[in-house]
GROMACS .gro file of N, CA and C in nm:
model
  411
    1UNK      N    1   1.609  -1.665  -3.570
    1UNK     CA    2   1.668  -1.734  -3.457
    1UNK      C    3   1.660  -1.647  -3.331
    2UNK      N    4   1.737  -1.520  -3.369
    2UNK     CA    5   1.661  -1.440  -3.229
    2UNK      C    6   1.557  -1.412  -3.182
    3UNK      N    7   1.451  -1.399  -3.312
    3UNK     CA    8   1.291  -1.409  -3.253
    3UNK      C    9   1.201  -1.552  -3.140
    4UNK      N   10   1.302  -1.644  -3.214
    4UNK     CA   11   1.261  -1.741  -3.109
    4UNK      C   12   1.329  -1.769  -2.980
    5UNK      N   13   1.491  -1.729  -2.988
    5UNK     CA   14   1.570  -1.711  -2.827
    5UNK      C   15   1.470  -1.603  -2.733
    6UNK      N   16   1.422  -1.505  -2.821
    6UNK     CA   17   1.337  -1.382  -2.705
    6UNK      C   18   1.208  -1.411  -2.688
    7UNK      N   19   1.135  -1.528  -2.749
    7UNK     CA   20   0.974  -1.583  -2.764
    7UNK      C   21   1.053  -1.683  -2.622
    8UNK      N   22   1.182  -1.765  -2.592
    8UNK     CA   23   1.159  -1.845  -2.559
    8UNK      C   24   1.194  -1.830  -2.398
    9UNK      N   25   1.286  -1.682  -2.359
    9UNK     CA   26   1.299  -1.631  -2.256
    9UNK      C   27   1.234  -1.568  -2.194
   10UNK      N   28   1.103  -1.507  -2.223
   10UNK     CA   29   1.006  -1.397  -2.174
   10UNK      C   30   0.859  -1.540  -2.198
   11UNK      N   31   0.864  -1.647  -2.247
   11UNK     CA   32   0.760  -1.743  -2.189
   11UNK      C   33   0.839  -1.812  -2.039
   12UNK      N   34   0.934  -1.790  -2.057
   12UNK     CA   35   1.001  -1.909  -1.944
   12UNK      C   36   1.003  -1.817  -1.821
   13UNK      N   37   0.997  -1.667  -1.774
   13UNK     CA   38   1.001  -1.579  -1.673
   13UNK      C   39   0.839  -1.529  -1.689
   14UNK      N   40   0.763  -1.597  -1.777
   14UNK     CA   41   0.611  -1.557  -1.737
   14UNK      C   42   0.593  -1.597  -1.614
   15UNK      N   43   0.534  -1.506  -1.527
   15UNK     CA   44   0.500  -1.580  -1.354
   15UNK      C   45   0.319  -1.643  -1.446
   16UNK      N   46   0.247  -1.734  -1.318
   16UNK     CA   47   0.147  -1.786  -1.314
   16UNK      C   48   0.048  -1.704  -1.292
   17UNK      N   49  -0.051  -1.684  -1.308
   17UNK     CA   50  -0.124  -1.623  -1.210
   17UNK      C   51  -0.104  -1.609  -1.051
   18UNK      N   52  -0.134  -1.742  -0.976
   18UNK     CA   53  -0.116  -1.736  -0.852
   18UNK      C   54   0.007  -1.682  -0.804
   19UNK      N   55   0.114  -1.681  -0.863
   19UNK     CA   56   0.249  -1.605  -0.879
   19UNK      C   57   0.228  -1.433  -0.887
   20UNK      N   58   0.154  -1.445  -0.963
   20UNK     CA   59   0.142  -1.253  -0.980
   20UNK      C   60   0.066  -1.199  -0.819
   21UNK      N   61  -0.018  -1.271  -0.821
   21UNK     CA   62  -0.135  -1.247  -0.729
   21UNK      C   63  -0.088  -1.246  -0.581
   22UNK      N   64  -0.020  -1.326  -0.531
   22UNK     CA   65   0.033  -1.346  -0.384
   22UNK      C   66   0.173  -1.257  -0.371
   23UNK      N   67   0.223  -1.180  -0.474
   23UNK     CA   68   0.365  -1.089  -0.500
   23UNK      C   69   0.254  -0.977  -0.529
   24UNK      N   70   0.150  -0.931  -0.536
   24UNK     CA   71   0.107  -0.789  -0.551
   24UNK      C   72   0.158  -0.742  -0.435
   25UNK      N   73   0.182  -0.550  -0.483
   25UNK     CA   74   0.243  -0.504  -0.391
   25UNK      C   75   0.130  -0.489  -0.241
   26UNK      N   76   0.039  -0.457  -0.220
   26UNK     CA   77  -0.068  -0.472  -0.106
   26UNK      C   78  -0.072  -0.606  -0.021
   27UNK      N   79  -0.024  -0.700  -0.081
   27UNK     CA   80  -0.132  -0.819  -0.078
   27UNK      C   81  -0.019  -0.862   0.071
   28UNK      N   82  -0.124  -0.937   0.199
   28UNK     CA   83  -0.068  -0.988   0.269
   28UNK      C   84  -0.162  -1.110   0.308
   29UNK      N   85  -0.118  -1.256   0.320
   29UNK     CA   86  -0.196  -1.317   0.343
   29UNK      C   87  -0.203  -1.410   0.458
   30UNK      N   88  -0.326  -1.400   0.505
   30UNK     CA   89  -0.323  -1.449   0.671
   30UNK      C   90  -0.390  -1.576   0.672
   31UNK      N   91  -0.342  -1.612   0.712
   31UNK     CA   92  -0.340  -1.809   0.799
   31UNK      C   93  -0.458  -1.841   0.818
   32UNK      N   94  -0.521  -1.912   0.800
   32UNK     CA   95  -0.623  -1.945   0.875
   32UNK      C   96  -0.607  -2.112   0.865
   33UNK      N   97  -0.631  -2.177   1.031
   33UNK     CA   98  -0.615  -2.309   1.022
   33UNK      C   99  -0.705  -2.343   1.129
   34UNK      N  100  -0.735  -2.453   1.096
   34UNK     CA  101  -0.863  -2.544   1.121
   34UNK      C  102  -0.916  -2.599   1.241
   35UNK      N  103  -1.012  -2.573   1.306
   35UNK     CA  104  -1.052  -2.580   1.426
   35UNK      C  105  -1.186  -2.691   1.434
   36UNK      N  106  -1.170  -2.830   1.427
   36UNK     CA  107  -1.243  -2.954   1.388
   36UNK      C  108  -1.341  -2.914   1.509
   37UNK      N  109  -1.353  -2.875   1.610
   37UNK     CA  110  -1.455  -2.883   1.665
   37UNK      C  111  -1.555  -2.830   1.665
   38UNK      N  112  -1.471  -2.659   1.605
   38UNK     CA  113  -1.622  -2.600   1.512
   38UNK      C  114  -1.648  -2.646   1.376
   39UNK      N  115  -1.553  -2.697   1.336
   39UNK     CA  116  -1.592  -2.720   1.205
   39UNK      C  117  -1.577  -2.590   1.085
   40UNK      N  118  -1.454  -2.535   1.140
   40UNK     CA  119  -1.443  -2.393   1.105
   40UNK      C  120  -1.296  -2.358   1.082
   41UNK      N  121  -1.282  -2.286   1.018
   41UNK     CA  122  -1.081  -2.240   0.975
   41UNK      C  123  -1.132  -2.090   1.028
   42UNK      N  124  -1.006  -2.069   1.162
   42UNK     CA  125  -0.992  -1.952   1.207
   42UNK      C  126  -0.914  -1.839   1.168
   43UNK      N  127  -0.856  -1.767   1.172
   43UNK     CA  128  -0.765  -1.655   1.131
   43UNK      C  129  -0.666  -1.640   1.298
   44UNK      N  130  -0.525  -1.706   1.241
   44UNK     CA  131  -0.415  -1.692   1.357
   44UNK      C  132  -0.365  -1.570   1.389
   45UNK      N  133  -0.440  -1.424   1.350
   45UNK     CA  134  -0.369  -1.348   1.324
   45UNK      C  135  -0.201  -1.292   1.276
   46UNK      N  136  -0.165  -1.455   1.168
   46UNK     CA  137   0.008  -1.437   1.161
   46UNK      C  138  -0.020  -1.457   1.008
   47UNK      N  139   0.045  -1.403   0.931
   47UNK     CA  140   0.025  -1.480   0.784
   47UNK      C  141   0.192  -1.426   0.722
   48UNK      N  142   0.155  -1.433   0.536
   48UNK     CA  143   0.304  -1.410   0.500
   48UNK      C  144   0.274  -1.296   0.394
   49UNK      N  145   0.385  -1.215   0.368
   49UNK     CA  146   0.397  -1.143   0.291
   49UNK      C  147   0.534  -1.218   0.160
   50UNK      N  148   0.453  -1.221   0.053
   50UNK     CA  149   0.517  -1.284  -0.020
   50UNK      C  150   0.581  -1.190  -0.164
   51UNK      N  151   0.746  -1.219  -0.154
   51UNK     CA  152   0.772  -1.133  -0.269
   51UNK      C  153   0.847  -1.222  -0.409
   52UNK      N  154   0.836  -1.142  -0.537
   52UNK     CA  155   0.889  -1.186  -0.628
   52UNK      C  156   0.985  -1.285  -0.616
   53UNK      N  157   1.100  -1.204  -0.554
   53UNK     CA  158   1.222  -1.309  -0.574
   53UNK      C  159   1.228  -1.437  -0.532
   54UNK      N  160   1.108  -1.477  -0.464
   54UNK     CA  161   1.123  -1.592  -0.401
   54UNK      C  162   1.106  -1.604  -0.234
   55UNK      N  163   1.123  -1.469  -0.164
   55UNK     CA  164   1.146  -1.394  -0.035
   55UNK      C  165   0.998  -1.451   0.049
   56UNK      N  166   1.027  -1.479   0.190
   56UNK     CA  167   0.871  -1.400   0.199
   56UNK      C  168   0.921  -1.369   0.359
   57UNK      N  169   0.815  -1.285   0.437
   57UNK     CA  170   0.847  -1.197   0.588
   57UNK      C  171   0.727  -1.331   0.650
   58UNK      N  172   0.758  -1.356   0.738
   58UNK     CA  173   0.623  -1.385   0.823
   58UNK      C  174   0.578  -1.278   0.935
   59UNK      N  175   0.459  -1.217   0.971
   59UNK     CA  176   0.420  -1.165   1.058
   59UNK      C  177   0.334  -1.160   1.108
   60UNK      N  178   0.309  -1.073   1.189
   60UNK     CA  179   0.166  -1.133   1.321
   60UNK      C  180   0.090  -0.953   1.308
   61UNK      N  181  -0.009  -0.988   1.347
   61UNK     CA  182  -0.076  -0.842   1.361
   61UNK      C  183  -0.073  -0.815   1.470
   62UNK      N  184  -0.026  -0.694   1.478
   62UNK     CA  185  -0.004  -0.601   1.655
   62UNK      C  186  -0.121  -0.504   1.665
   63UNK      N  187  -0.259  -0.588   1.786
   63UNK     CA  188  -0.354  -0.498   1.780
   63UNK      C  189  -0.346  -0.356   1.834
   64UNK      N  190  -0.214  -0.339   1.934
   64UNK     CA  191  -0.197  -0.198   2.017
   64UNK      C  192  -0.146  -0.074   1.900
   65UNK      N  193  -0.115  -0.097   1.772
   65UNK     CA  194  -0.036  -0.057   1.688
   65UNK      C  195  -0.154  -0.033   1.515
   66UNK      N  196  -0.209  -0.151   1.553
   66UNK     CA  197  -0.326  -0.171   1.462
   66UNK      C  198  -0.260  -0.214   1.293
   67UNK      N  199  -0.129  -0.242   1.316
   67UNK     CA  200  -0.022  -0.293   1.173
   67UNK      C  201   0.032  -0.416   1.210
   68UNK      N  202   0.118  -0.403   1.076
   68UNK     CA  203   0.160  -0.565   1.089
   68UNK      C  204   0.306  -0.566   1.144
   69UNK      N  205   0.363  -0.636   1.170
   69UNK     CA  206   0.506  -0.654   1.274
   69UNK      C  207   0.571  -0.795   1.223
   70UNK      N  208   0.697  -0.759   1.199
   70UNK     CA  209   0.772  -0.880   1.141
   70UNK      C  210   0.798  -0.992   1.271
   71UNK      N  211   0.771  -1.123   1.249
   71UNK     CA  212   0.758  -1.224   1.352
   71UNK      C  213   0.893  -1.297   1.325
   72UNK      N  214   0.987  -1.346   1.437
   72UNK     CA  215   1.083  -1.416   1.413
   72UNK      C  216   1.091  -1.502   1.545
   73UNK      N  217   1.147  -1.609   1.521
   73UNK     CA  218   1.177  -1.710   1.653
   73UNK      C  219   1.356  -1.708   1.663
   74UNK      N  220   1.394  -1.638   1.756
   74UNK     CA  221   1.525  -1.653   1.795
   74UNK      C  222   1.582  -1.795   1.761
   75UNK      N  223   1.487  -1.855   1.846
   75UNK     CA  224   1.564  -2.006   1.893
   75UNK      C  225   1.531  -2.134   1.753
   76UNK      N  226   1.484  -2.114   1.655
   76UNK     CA  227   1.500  -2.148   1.519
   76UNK      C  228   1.529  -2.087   1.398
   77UNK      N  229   1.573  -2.174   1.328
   77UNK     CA  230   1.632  -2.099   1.207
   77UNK      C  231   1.532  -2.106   1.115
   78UNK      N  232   1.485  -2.016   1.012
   78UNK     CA  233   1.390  -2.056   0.976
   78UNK      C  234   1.397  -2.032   0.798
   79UNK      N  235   1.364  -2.080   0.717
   79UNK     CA  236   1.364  -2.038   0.599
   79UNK      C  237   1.261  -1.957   0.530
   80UNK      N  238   1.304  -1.878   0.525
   80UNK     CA  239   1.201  -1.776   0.494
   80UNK      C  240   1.258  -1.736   0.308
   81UNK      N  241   1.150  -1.870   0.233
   81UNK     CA  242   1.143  -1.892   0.130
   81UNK      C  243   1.016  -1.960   0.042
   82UNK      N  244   0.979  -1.917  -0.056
   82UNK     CA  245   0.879  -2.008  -0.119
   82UNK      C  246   0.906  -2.030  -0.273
   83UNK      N  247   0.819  -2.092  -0.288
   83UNK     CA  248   0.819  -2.159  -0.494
   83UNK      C  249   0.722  -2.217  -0.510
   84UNK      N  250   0.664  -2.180  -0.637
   84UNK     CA  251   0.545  -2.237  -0.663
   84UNK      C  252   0.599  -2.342  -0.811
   85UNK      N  253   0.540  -2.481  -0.836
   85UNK     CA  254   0.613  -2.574  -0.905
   85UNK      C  255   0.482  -2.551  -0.961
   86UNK      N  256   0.411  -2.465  -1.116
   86UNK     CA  257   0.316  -2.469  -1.191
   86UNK      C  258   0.242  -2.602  -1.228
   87UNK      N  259   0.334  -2.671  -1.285
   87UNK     CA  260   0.366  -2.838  -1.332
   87UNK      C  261   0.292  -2.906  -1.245
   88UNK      N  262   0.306  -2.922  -1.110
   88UNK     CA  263   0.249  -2.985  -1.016
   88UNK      C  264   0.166  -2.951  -0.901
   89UNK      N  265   0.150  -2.787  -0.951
   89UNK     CA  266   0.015  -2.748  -0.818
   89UNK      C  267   0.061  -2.785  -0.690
   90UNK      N  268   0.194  -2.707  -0.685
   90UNK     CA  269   0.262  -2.736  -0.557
   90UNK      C  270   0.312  -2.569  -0.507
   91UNK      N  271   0.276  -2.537  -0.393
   91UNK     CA  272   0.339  -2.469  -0.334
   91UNK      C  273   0.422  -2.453  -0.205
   92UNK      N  274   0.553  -2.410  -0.246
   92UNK     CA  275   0.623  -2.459  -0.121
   92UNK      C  276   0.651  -2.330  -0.040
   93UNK      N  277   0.601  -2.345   0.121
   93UNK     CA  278   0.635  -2.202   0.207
   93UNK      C  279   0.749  -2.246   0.337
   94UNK      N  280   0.819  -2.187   0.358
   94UNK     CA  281   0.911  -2.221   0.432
   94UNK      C  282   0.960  -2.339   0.404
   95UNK      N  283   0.985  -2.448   0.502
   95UNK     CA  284   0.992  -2.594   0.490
   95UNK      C  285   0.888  -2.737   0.439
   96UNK      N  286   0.769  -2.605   0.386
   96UNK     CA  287   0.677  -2.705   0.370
   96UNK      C  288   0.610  -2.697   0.254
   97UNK      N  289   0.534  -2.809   0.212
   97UNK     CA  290   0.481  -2.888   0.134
   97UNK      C  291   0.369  -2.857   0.101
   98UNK      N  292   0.290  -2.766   0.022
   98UNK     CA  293   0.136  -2.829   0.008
   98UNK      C  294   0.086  -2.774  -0.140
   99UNK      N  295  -0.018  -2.892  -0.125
   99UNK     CA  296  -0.049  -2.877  -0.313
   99UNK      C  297  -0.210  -2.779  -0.291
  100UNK      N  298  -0.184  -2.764  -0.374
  100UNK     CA  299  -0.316  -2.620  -0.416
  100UNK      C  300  -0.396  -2.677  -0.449
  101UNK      N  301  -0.491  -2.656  -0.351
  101UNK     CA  302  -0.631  -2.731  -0.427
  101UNK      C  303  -0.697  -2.631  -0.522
  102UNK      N  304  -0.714  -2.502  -0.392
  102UNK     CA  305  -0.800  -2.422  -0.541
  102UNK      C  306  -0.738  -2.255  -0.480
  103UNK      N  307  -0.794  -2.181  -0.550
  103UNK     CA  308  -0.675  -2.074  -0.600
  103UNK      C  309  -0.778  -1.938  -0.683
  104UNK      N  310  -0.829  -1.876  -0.561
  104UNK     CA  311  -0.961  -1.802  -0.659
  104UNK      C  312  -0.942  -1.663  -0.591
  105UNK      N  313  -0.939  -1.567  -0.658
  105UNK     CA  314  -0.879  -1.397  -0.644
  105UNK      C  315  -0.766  -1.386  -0.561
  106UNK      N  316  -0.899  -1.389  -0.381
  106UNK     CA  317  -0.837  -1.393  -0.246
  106UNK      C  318  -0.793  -1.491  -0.165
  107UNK      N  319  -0.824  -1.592  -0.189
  107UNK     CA  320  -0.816  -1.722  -0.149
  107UNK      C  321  -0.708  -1.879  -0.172
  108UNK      N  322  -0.625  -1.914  -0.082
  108UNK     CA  323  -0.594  -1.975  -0.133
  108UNK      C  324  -0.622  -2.106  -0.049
  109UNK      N  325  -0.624  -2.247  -0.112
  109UNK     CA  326  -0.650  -2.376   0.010
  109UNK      C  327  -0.614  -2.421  -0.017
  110UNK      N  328  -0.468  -2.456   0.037
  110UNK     CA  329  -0.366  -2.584   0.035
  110UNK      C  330  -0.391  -2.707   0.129
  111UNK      N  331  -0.306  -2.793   0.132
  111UNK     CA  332  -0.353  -2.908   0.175
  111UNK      C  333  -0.202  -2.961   0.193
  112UNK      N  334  -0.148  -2.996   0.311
  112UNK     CA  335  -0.020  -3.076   0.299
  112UNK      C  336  -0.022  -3.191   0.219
  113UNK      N  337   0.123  -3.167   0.153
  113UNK     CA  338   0.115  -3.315   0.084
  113UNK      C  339   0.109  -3.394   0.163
  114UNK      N  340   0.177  -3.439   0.295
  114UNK     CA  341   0.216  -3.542   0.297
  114UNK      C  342   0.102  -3.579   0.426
  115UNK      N  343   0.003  -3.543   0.455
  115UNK     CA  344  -0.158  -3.559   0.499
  115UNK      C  345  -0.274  -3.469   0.415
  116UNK      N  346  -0.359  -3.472   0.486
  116UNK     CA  347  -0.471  -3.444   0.415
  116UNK      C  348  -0.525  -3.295   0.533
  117UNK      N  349  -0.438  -3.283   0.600
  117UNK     CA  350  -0.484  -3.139   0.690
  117UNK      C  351  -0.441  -3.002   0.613
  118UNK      N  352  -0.569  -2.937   0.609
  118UNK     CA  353  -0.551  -2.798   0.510
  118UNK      C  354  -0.503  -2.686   0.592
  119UNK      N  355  -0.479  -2.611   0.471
  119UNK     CA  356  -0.465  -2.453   0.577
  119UNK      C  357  -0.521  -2.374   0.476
  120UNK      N  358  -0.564  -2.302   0.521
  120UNK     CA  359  -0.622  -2.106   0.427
  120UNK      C  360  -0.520  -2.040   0.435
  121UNK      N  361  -0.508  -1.962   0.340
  121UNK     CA  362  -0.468  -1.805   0.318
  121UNK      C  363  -0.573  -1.745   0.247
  122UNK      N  364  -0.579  -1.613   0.330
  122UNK     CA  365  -0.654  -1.539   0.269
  122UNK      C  366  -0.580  -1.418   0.247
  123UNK      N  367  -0.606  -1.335   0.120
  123UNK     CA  368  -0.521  -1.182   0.101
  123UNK      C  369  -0.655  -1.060   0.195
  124UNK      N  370  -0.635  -1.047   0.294
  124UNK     CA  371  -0.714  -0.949   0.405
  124UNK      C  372  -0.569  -0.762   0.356
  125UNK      N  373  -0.493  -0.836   0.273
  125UNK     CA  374  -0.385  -0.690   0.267
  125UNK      C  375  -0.341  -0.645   0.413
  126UNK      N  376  -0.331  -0.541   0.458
  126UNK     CA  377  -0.291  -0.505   0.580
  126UNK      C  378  -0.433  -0.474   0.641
  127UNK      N  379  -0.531  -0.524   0.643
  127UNK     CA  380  -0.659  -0.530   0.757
  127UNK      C  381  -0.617  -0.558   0.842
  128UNK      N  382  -0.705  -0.536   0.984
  128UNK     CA  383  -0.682  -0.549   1.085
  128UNK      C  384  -0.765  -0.722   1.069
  129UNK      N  385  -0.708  -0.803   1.146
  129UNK     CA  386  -0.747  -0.965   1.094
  129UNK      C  387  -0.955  -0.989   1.182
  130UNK      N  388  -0.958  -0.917   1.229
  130UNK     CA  389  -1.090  -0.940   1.306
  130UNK      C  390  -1.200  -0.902   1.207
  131UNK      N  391  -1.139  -0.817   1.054
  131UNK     CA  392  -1.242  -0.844   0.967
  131UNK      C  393  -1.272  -0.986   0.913
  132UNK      N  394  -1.220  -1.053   0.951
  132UNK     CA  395  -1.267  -1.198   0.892
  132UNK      C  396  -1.192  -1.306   1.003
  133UNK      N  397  -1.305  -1.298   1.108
  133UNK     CA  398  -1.219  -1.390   1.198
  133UNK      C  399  -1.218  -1.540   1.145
  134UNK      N  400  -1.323  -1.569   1.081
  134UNK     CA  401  -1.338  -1.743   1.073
  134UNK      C  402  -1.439  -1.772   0.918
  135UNK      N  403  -1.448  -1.890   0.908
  135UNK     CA  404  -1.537  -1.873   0.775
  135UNK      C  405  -1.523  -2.063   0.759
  136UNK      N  406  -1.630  -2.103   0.687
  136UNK     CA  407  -1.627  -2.222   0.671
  136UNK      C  408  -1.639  -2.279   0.517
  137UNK      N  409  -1.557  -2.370   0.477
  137UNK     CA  410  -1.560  -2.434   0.340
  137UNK      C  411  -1.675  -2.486   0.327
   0.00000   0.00000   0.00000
């Protein structure tokens, strides 16, 4: 009976892959959103640093400094939270919604649920973001 209470608590706190991967300690991942006229997903220089507990920082890259800098908006409140729902290929960042299309080392491409407009993350770690300004699906 206890072999299966401890088989059944250490499957249920297994993280996912994409769970392990976006909580590595290096890993920071930057924005990239979509610019229809090139036909191209840019790099906003702002992305998130995402931790275990659920946590994540948003920040922007400070080129005079050549690091990353925690970004906050006074004048909103913001939730600075995520969860990934395995079950449904859903990941949720701040207040929002989007299901995972695909999910490969560095890369991630979500898609709001509730349209069809994507966004990138890419794990660039603490690079300076001009190593990968743009790139196309």
């Amino acid at each position: 009976m206890l072999l299966i209470l401890n088989s059944f608590l250490l499957s249920s706190c297994t993280k996912s892959s994409l769970e392990q991967k976006i909580t590595e300690k290096n890993s920071f991942w930057y924005i990239y959103a979509s610019n229809k006229e090139e036909n191209i997903y840019e790099n906003i220089n702002y992305g998130y640093k995402f931790y275990p507990d659920g946590s994540i920082d948003y920040k922007g890259f400070d080129f005079s400094t050549n690091s990353l800098k925690n970004f906050r908006m006074d004048d909103v409140k913001q939730i600075m939270k995520w969860n990934y729902q395995q079950k449904d290929n859903v990941l949720k960042i701040e207040n929002k919604t989007y299901d995972v299309l695909k999910f490969k080392e560095d890369t991630l491409i979500l898609q709001y649920s509730n349209d069809k407009k994507k966004r990138i993350l890419i794990n660039l770690q603490t690079n300076n973001p001009t190593k990968l300004k743009s790139f196309r699906l």
